[in-house]
Tab-separated table of C-alpha atoms (C1' of nucleotides) in Angstrom:
chain	number	residue	atom	x	y	z
A	1	MET	CA	-35.067	-18.976	-3.232
A	2	ALA	CA	-35.982	-20.119	-6.659
A	3	ASN	CA	-38.273	-17.183	-7.210
A	4	ARG	CA	-39.021	-15.395	-10.517
A	5	SER	CA	-36.471	-12.290	-10.010
A	6	MET	CA	-33.941	-14.691	-9.067
A	7	PHE	CA	-34.097	-16.530	-12.404
A	8	THR	CA	-34.360	-12.876	-14.103
A	9	LYS	CA	-31.057	-11.758	-12.267
A	10	GLN	CA	-29.263	-15.089	-13.081
A	11	ALA	CA	-30.473	-14.935	-16.952
A	12	LYS	CA	-28.829	-11.477	-17.066
A	13	VAL	CA	-25.680	-12.699	-15.979
A	14	LEU	CA	-25.803	-15.546	-18.563
A	15	ARG	CA	-26.966	-13.212	-21.234
A	16	VAL	CA	-23.669	-10.990	-20.735
A	17	LEU	CA	-21.296	-13.952	-20.699
A	18	ALA	CA	-23.364	-15.699	-23.724
A	19	HIS	CA	-21.062	-13.877	-26.547
A	20	GLU	CA	-18.091	-15.435	-28.391
A	21	SER	CA	-16.129	-12.189	-28.012
A	22	ARG	CA	-17.090	-11.620	-24.174
A	23	LEU	CA	-16.181	-15.073	-23.372
A	24	MET	CA	-12.561	-14.567	-25.101
A	25	ILE	CA	-12.283	-11.289	-22.786
A	26	VAL	CA	-13.221	-13.219	-19.672
A	27	ASP	CA	-10.851	-16.014	-20.603
A	28	ARG	CA	-7.990	-13.672	-21.319
A	29	LEU	CA	-8.513	-11.602	-18.039
A	30	SER	CA	-8.712	-14.750	-16.218
A	31	ARG	CA	-4.916	-15.184	-16.807
A	32	GLY	CA	-4.360	-11.370	-15.616
A	33	GLU	CA	-5.213	-7.669	-16.553
A	34	CYS	CA	-4.703	-6.585	-20.056
A	35	SER	CA	-5.453	-3.259	-22.045
A	36	VAL	CA	-8.253	-2.753	-24.498
A	37	GLY	CA	-5.644	-2.809	-27.208
A	38	ASP	CA	-4.423	-6.115	-26.054
A	39	LEU	CA	-7.995	-7.578	-26.345
A	40	ARG	CA	-8.441	-6.217	-29.777
A	41	ASP	CA	-5.254	-7.853	-30.949
A	42	ILE	CA	-6.829	-11.220	-29.705
A	43	ILE	CA	-10.413	-10.830	-30.796
A	44	GLY	CA	-10.137	-8.599	-33.718
A	45	GLY	CA	-12.718	-6.163	-35.124
A	46	ASP	CA	-13.154	-2.581	-34.216
A	47	LEU	CA	-11.676	-1.139	-31.180
A	48	SER	CA	-15.085	0.469	-30.234
A	49	THR	CA	-16.812	-2.963	-30.319
A	50	ILE	CA	-14.216	-4.402	-27.941
A	51	SER	CA	-14.680	-1.159	-25.883
A	52	LYS	CA	-18.474	-1.701	-25.726
A	53	HIS	CA	-18.159	-5.504	-24.873
A	54	LEU	CA	-16.076	-4.312	-21.762
A	55	ALA	CA	-18.577	-1.555	-20.961
A	56	LEU	CA	-21.266	-4.179	-20.446
A	57	LEU	CA	-19.166	-6.367	-18.640
A	58	ARG	CA	-18.284	-3.620	-16.364
A	59	ALA	CA	-21.814	-2.569	-15.874
A	60	HIS	CA	-22.509	-5.987	-14.728
A	61	GLY	CA	-19.765	-5.989	-12.025
A	62	ILE	CA	-17.964	-8.513	-13.996
A	63	VAL	CA	-14.602	-6.465	-14.803
A	64	GLU	CA	-12.956	-3.419	-13.581
A	65	ASP	CA	-10.807	-0.966	-15.221
A	66	ARG	CA	-7.792	1.222	-14.147
A	67	ARG	CA	-6.234	4.012	-16.158
A	68	GLU	CA	-2.255	4.323	-16.452
A	69	ARG	CA	-1.076	7.075	-18.298
A	70	THR	CA	-3.187	6.778	-21.729
A	71	THR	CA	-3.706	3.034	-21.269
A	72	VAL	CA	-6.726	1.314	-19.783
A	73	TYR	CA	-6.122	-1.776	-18.239
A	74	TYR	CA	-9.122	-4.343	-17.207
A	75	ARG	CA	-9.201	-7.113	-14.860
A	76	LEU	CA	-11.646	-9.601	-13.594
A	77	LEU	CA	-13.853	-8.850	-10.532
A	78	THR	CA	-15.496	-11.923	-10.466
A	79	PRO	CA	-13.054	-14.889	-11.021
A	80	CYS	CA	-15.848	-17.467	-10.563
A	81	VAL	CA	-17.023	-16.657	-14.059
A	82	SER	CA	-14.482	-19.186	-15.262
A	83	ASN	CA	-16.823	-21.827	-13.988
A	84	PHE	CA	-18.881	-21.255	-16.863
A	85	PHE	CA	-16.342	-22.446	-19.339
A	86	THR	CA	-16.487	-25.888	-17.128
A	87	CYS	CA	-20.189	-25.803	-17.113
A	88	ALA	CA	-20.612	-24.945	-20.760
A	89	THR	CA	-18.023	-27.649	-21.780
A	90	GLN	CA	-19.945	-30.201	-19.713
A	91	VAL	CA	-22.961	-29.641	-21.398
A	92	LEU	CA	-21.304	-29.840	-24.888
A	93	LYS	CA	-19.697	-33.250	-23.623
A	94	GLU	CA	-22.820	-34.552	-22.077
A	95	ARG	CA	-24.934	-33.866	-25.178
A	96	SER	CA	-22.544	-35.388	-27.552
A	97	ARG	CA	-23.270	-38.914	-26.107
B	1	MET	CA	-8.599	-26.197	-26.329
B	2	ALA	CA	-9.123	-22.465	-26.193
B	3	ASN	CA	-9.753	-21.863	-29.787
B	4	ARG	CA	-12.356	-19.464	-31.298
B	5	SER	CA	-14.782	-22.182	-32.277
B	6	MET	CA	-14.604	-23.519	-28.873
B	7	PHE	CA	-15.685	-20.008	-27.401
B	8	THR	CA	-18.468	-20.008	-30.125
B	9	LYS	CA	-19.960	-23.321	-29.199
B	10	GLN	CA	-20.013	-22.294	-25.438
B	11	ALA	CA	-21.538	-18.925	-26.265
B	12	LYS	CA	-24.436	-20.796	-28.040
B	13	VAL	CA	-25.044	-22.882	-24.900
B	14	LEU	CA	-25.097	-20.092	-22.601
B	15	ARG	CA	-27.447	-18.092	-25.072
B	16	VAL	CA	-29.994	-20.919	-25.021
B	17	LEU	CA	-29.913	-20.678	-21.081
B	18	ALA	CA	-29.792	-17.028	-20.837
B	19	HIS	CA	-33.725	-16.395	-20.815
B	20	GLU	CA	-35.893	-16.373	-17.527
B	21	SER	CA	-38.403	-18.678	-18.635
B	22	ARG	CA	-35.823	-21.291	-20.187
B	23	LEU	CA	-34.045	-21.254	-16.886
B	24	MET	CA	-37.348	-21.884	-15.100
B	25	ILE	CA	-38.010	-24.699	-17.581
B	26	VAL	CA	-34.611	-26.265	-16.728
B	27	ASP	CA	-35.163	-25.856	-12.936
B	28	ARG	CA	-38.402	-27.492	-13.130
B	29	LEU	CA	-37.218	-30.300	-15.281
B	30	SER	CA	-34.302	-30.838	-13.092
B	31	ARG	CA	-36.483	-32.119	-10.319
B	32	GLY	CA	-38.292	-34.510	-12.847
B	33	GLU	CA	-40.086	-34.739	-16.274
B	34	CYS	CA	-43.357	-32.648	-16.754
B	35	SER	CA	-45.812	-32.025	-19.729
B	36	VAL	CA	-45.899	-28.586	-21.720
B	37	GLY	CA	-48.951	-27.726	-19.810
B	38	ASP	CA	-47.476	-28.056	-16.457
B	39	LEU	CA	-44.703	-25.880	-17.444
B	40	ARG	CA	-47.430	-22.976	-18.732
B	41	ASP	CA	-48.876	-23.245	-15.375
B	42	ILE	CA	-45.527	-22.438	-13.639
B	43	ILE	CA	-44.426	-19.708	-16.138
B	44	GLY	CA	-47.662	-18.368	-17.628
B	45	GLY	CA	-48.120	-16.623	-20.939
B	46	ASP	CA	-49.142	-18.388	-24.317
B	47	LEU	CA	-48.551	-22.105	-24.590
B	48	SER	CA	-46.932	-21.676	-28.073
B	49	THR	CA	-44.270	-19.418	-26.287
B	50	ILE	CA	-43.415	-22.208	-23.998
B	51	SER	CA	-43.533	-24.746	-26.689
B	52	LYS	CA	-40.971	-22.423	-28.655
B	53	HIS	CA	-38.611	-22.467	-25.629
B	54	LEU	CA	-38.691	-26.065	-25.278
B	55	ALA	CA	-38.228	-26.415	-29.017
B	56	LEU	CA	-35.028	-24.254	-28.746
B	57	LEU	CA	-33.738	-26.395	-25.784
B	58	ARG	CA	-34.527	-29.706	-27.578
B	59	ALA	CA	-32.616	-28.312	-30.896
B	60	HIS	CA	-29.496	-27.726	-28.529
B	61	GLY	CA	-29.678	-31.199	-27.092
B	62	ILE	CA	-30.575	-29.968	-23.633
B	63	VAL	CA	-33.952	-31.746	-23.057
B	64	GLU	CA	-35.939	-34.475	-24.830
B	65	ASP	CA	-39.574	-35.260	-25.448
B	66	ARG	CA	-41.833	-38.129	-24.985
B	67	ARG	CA	-45.508	-38.454	-25.935
B	68	GLU	CA	-48.008	-40.467	-24.011
B	69	ARG	CA	-51.557	-40.272	-25.440
B	70	THR	CA	-52.172	-36.526	-26.208
B	71	THR	CA	-49.530	-35.190	-23.704
B	72	VAL	CA	-45.877	-34.491	-24.478
B	73	TYR	CA	-43.558	-34.851	-21.476
B	74	TYR	CA	-40.149	-33.246	-21.452
B	75	ARG	CA	-37.186	-34.255	-19.573
B	76	LEU	CA	-33.708	-32.891	-19.115
B	77	LEU	CA	-30.929	-34.645	-21.026
B	78	THR	CA	-27.971	-32.759	-19.543
B	79	PRO	CA	-28.622	-32.630	-15.971
B	80	CYS	CA	-25.175	-30.474	-15.541
B	81	VAL	CA	-27.083	-27.254	-16.532
B	82	SER	CA	-28.079	-27.244	-13.310
B	83	ASN	CA	-24.509	-26.017	-12.531
B	84	PHE	CA	-25.110	-22.801	-14.258
B	85	PHE	CA	-27.437	-21.954	-11.458
B	86	THR	CA	-24.881	-22.288	-8.883
B	87	CYS	CA	-22.274	-20.381	-11.350
B	88	ALA	CA	-24.667	-17.660	-11.715
B	89	THR	CA	-25.364	-17.172	-7.983
B	90	GLN	CA	-21.883	-17.345	-7.264
B	91	VAL	CA	-21.370	-14.219	-9.825
B	92	LEU	CA	-24.224	-12.562	-8.136
B	93	LYS	CA	-22.921	-12.924	-4.696
B	94	GLU	CA	-19.237	-12.189	-5.577
B	95	ARG	CA	-20.022	-8.808	-7.246
B	96	SER	CA	-22.240	-7.741	-4.451
B	97	ARG	CA	-19.389	-7.522	-2.192
C	1	DC	C1'	-65.821	-39.179	-39.673
C	2	DT	C1'	-66.249	-35.526	-35.769
C	3	DG	C1'	-64.926	-33.648	-31.969
C	4	DC	C1'	-61.820	-32.709	-28.198
C	5	DT	C1'	-57.291	-32.214	-25.740
C	6	DA	C1'	-52.665	-31.041	-26.037
C	7	DC	C1'	-49.319	-29.161	-28.544
C	8	DT	C1'	-46.665	-27.200	-32.431
C	9	DT	C1'	-45.880	-24.318	-36.407
C	10	DG	C1'	-46.303	-19.935	-39.360
C	11	DA	C1'	-46.544	-15.378	-39.773
C	12	DC	C1'	-45.654	-11.106	-38.087
C	13	DA	C1'	-44.654	-7.030	-35.265
C	14	DG	C1'	-41.904	-5.022	-31.499
C	15	DA	C1'	-37.725	-5.071	-29.172
C	16	DT	C1'	-32.842	-6.074	-28.523
C	17	DA	C1'	-28.287	-6.807	-29.507
C	18	DG	C1'	-23.967	-6.358	-32.320
C	19	DG	C1'	-20.842	-3.811	-35.202
C	20	DC	C1'	-18.939	-0.321	-37.726
C	21	DC	C1'	-17.784	4.644	-38.785
C	22	DA	C1'	-17.244	9.209	-37.266
C	23	DA	C1'	-16.613	12.311	-33.578
C	24	DA	C1'	-15.458	13.016	-28.689
C	25	DT	C1'	-12.414	12.556	-24.575
C	26	DA	C1'	-8.376	11.751	-21.182
C	27	DG	C1'	-3.839	12.193	-20.290
C	28	DA	C1'	1.085	12.921	-21.648
C	29	DA	C1'	4.202	15.070	-24.467
C	30	DA	C1'	6.249	18.675	-27.633
D	1	DT	C1'	-1.510	25.185	-27.021
D	2	DT	C1'	-1.262	21.678	-30.394
D	3	DT	C1'	-0.633	17.101	-31.038
D	4	DC	C1'	-0.623	12.095	-30.519
D	5	DT	C1'	-1.979	7.781	-28.431
D	6	DA	C1'	-5.613	5.206	-26.458
D	7	DT	C1'	-10.191	4.511	-25.641
D	8	DT	C1'	-15.289	5.739	-25.266
D	9	DT	C1'	-19.665	7.506	-26.930
D	10	DG	C1'	-23.222	8.441	-30.580
D	11	DG	C1'	-25.440	7.406	-34.717
D	12	DC	C1'	-27.223	4.120	-37.416
D	13	DC	C1'	-28.214	-0.101	-39.795
D	14	DT	C1'	-28.762	-4.910	-40.000
D	15	DA	C1'	-29.788	-9.086	-37.655
D	16	DT	C1'	-31.696	-11.897	-34.252
D	17	DC	C1'	-34.980	-12.859	-30.439
D	18	DT	C1'	-39.519	-13.007	-28.302
D	19	DG	C1'	-44.223	-13.132	-27.793
D	20	DT	C1'	-48.954	-13.320	-29.508
D	21	DC	C1'	-52.535	-14.881	-32.560
D	22	DA	C1'	-54.237	-18.121	-35.886
D	23	DA	C1'	-53.935	-22.149	-38.142
D	24	DG	C1'	-52.121	-27.002	-38.385
D	25	DT	C1'	-51.264	-31.706	-36.254
D	26	DA	C1'	-51.254	-36.089	-33.152
D	27	DG	C1'	-53.717	-39.170	-30.651
D	28	DC	C1'	-57.793	-40.672	-28.678
D	29	DA	C1'	-63.012	-40.953	-27.738
D	30	DG	C1'	-67.639	-41.060	-29.333
DNA sequence: CTGCTACTTGACAGATAGGCCAAATAGAAA
DNA sequence: TTTCTATTTGGCCTATCTGTCAAGTAGCAG
């Protein structure tokens, strides 16, 4: 179970989530689906940048998109990614002691 | 609680763990302290590379070192990082459905 | 002091990642 | 068809990350 390719896969998942903007996206989507524009309003920066973060999350099976008229809505496919927030917070707390 | 600097900090923790070798180090240390040489035997590659991974983990308060004669032993300071393995595995499982 | 073992640090090259602008595309409306 | 809105994709440039080799350091033995 604890073989090398296992660690490689886990590292990839972590890598995808290890970014401020992508964490914000996941956090927002954990409270329900929303459009790319909505996410840009929260995160700021160029719309194309947000779109690329979403493409990365989608490529890793973490989010899914749905088009309605001209708007694209994204939603979380793996709600368990929210557990990473708990884990990360725990590490931050534990090391501050 | 869910402000920007919070996400930045969490992303940094994730970033540090988002590497195959560093995950292997954490996994090994979760089963007890060991030397840099021991870790190189598990991970392979240059000793200096292992040492740099350890320096990064140490800089982020995840591991601690202790010297005994000429050997340096590392140990996990935040055992809760092991939870990331559970989280990552869960995401891998969830998205494969 | 010299040498040996076990690491660490510095320098540097190659690989990745992140962000912005501009151009392309999809769907709906005029 | 042309236009408008919402989003994606392609370049491109800069910044950060990784790994390797070489040189430096720490502790101990001879």
